[in-house]
Short mmCIF file of C-alpha atoms in Angstrom, two decimals:
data_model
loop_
_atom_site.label_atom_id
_atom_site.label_comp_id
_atom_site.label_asym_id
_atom_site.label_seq_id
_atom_site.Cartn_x
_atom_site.Cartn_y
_atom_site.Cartn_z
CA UNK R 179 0.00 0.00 0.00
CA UNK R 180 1.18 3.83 -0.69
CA UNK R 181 -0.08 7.25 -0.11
CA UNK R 182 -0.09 10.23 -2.46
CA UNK R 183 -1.36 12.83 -3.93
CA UNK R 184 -4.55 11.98 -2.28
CA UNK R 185 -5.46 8.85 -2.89
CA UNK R 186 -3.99 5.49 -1.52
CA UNK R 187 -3.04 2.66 -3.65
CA UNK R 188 -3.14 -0.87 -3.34
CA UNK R 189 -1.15 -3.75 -4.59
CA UNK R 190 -1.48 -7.28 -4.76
CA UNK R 191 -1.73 -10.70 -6.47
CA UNK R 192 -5.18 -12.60 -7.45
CA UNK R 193 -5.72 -16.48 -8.34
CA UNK R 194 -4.88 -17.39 -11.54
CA UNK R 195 -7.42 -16.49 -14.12
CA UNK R 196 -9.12 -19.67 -16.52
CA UNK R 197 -5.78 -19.95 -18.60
CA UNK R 198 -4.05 -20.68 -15.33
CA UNK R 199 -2.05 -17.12 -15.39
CA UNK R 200 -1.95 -15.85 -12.14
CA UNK R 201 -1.88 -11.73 -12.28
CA UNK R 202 -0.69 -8.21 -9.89
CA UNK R 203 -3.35 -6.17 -9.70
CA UNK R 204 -3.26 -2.27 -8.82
CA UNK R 205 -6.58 -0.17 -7.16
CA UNK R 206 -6.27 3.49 -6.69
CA UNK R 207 -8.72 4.77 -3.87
CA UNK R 208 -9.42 8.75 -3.73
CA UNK R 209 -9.49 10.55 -0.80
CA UNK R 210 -13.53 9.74 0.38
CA UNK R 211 -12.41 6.20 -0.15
CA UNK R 212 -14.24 5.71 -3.93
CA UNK R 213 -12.66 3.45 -5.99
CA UNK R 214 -10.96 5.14 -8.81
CA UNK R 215 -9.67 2.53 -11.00
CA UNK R 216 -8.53 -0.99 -10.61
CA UNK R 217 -5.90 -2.20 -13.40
CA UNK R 218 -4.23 -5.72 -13.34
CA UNK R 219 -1.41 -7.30 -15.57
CA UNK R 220 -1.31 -11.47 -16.27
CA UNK R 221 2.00 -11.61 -16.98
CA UNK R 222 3.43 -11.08 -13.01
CA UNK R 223 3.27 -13.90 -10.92
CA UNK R 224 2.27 -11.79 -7.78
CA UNK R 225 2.99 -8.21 -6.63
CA UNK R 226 4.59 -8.06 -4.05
CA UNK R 227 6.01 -4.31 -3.73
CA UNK R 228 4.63 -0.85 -4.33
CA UNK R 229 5.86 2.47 -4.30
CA UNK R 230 5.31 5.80 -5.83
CA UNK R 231 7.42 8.20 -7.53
CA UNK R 232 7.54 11.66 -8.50
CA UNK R 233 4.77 12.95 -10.97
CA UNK R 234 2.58 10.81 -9.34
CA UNK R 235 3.92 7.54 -11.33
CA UNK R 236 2.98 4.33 -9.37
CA UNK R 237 5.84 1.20 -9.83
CA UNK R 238 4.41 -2.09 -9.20
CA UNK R 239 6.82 -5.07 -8.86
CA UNK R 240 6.44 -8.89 -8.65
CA UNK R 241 7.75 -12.15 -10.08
CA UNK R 242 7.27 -12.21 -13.79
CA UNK R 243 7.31 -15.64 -15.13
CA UNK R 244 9.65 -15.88 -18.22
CA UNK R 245 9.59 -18.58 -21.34
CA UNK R 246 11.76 -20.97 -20.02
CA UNK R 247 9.83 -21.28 -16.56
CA UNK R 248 12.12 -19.24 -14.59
CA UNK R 249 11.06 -16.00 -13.35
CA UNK R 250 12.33 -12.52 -13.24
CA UNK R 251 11.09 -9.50 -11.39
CA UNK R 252 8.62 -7.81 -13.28
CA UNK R 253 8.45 -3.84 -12.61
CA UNK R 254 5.40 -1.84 -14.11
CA UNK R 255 4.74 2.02 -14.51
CA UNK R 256 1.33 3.47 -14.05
CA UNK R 257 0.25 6.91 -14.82
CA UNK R 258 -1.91 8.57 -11.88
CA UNK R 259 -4.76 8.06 -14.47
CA UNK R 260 -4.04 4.24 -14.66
CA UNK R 261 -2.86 4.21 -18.12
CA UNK R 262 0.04 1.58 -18.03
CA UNK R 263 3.35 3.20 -19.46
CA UNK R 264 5.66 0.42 -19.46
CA UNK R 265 6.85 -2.70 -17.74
CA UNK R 266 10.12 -4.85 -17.50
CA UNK R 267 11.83 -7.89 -16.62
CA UNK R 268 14.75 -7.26 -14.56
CA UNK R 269 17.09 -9.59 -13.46
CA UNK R 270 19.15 -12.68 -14.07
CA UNK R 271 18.82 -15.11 -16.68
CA UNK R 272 17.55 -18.63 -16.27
CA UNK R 273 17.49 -17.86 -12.69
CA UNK R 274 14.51 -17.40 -10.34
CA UNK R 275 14.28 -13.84 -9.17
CA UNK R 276 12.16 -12.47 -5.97
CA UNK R 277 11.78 -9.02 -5.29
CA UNK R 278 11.82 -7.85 -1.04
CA UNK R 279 11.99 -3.98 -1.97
CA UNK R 280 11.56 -0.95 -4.10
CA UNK R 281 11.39 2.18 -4.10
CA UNK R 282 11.18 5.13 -6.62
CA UNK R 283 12.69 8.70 -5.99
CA UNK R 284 13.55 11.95 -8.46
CA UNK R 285 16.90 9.99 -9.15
CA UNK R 286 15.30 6.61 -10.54
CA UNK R 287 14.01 3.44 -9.04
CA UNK R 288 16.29 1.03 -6.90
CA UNK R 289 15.05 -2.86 -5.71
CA UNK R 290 16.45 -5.31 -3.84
CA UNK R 291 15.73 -9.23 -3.33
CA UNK R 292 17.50 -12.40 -4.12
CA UNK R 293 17.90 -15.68 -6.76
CA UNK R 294 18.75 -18.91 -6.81
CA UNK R 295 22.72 -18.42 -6.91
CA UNK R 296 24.74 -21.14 -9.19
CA UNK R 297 24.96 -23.44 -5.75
CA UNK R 298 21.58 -23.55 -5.27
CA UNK R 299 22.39 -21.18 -2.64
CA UNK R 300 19.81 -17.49 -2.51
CA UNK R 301 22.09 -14.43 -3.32
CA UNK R 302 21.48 -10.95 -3.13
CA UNK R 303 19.90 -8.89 -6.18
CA UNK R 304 20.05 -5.41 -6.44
CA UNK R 305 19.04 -3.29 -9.64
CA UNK R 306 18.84 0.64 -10.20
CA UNK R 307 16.23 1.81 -13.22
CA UNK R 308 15.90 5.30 -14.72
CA UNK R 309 11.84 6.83 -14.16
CA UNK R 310 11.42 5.96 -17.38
CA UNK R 311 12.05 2.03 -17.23
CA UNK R 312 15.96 1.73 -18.77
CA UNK R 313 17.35 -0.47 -16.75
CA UNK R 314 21.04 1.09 -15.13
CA UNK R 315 22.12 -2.18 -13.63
CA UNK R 316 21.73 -5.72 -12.20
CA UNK R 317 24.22 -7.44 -9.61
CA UNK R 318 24.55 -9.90 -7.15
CA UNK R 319 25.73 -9.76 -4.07
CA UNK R 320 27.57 -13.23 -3.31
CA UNK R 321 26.38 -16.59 -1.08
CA UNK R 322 29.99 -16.58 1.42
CA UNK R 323 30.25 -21.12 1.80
CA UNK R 324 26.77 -22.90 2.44
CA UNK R 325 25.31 -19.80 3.20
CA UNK R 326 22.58 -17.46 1.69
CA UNK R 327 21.89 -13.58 1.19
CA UNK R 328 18.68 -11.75 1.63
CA UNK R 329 18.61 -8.14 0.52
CA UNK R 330 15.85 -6.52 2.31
CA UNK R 331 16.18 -3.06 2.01
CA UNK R 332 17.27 -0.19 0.05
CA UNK R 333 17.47 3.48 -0.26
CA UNK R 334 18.92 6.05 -2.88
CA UNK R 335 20.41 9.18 -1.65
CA UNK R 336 20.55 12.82 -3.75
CA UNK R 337 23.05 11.31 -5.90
CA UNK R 338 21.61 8.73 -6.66
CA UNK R 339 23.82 6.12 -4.92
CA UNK R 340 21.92 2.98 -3.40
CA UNK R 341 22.32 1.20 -0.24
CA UNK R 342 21.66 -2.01 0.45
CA UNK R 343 20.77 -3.79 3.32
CA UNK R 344 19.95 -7.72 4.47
CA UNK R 345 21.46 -10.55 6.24
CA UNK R 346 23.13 -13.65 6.32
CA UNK R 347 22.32 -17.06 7.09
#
């Protein structure tokens, strides 16, 4: 859930639909608590994060589930008005991506979870997007020996710089 400019958004995930595609779905509330729109999108296994950016823009990220069977994290754009303006697949290839965290700030969009490292071990993922979906980078934050990584949390500062933080197991 997020607040701003007036209204108060919510994020989720519904049951799979009669093809079997499970979808995020994204309601905008206005201030008396009306429903102003509801939008959803089939090709995200689940939303799991929310958070709004400037001009209103609402960023909507989940597990999108890729060709091969894998997943990715999925990040969509909304307009205030609910008009979709883009989505992507960020992450690793072949690899099964979960999102834990994003947010969006005047600098760009940073978002932090973890994958199923080489070892079968989970490692940290971290990614930084422009506002207007390019995608700045992808890394991975190691597995030390038969342990994993779980990014949690992150935060951009003025410059743009993200930190990360998580544990160890």
């Amino acid at each position: 859930m997020a607040v701003g400019g007036g209204a108060v958004y919510v994020g989720g995930s519904r049951r799979p639909d009669a093809g079997g595609r499970p979808a995020l779905f994204l309601v905008k509330y206005t201030r008396s608590g009306l429903r102003a729109w509801q939008r959803s999108y089939t090709t995200v296994r689940g939303a799991t994060q929310l958070a709004l950016g400037p001009s209103e823009r609402i960023y909507l990220a989940g597990e999108r589930v890729m060709a091969d069977g894998t997943w990715q994290v999925g990040v969509v754009c909304y307009a205030k008005t609910g008009a979709r303006l883009w989505s992507r697949a960020v992450g690793h290839a072949r690899r099964h991506d979960f999102i834990e965290e994003l947010r969006a700030g005047r600098n760009g969009i940073c978002g932090t979870g973890q994958y199923s490292g080489a070892q079968g071990l989970e490692e940290g993922l971290v990614f930084r997007m422009r506002l207007n979906g390019a995608v700045q980078y992808v890394t991975s934050i190691p597995t030390p020996q038969s342990e994993g990584v779980w990014c949690t949390t992150c935060a951009m500062d003025a410059l743009g710089r993200v930190s990360v933080g998580g544990t160890f197991s």
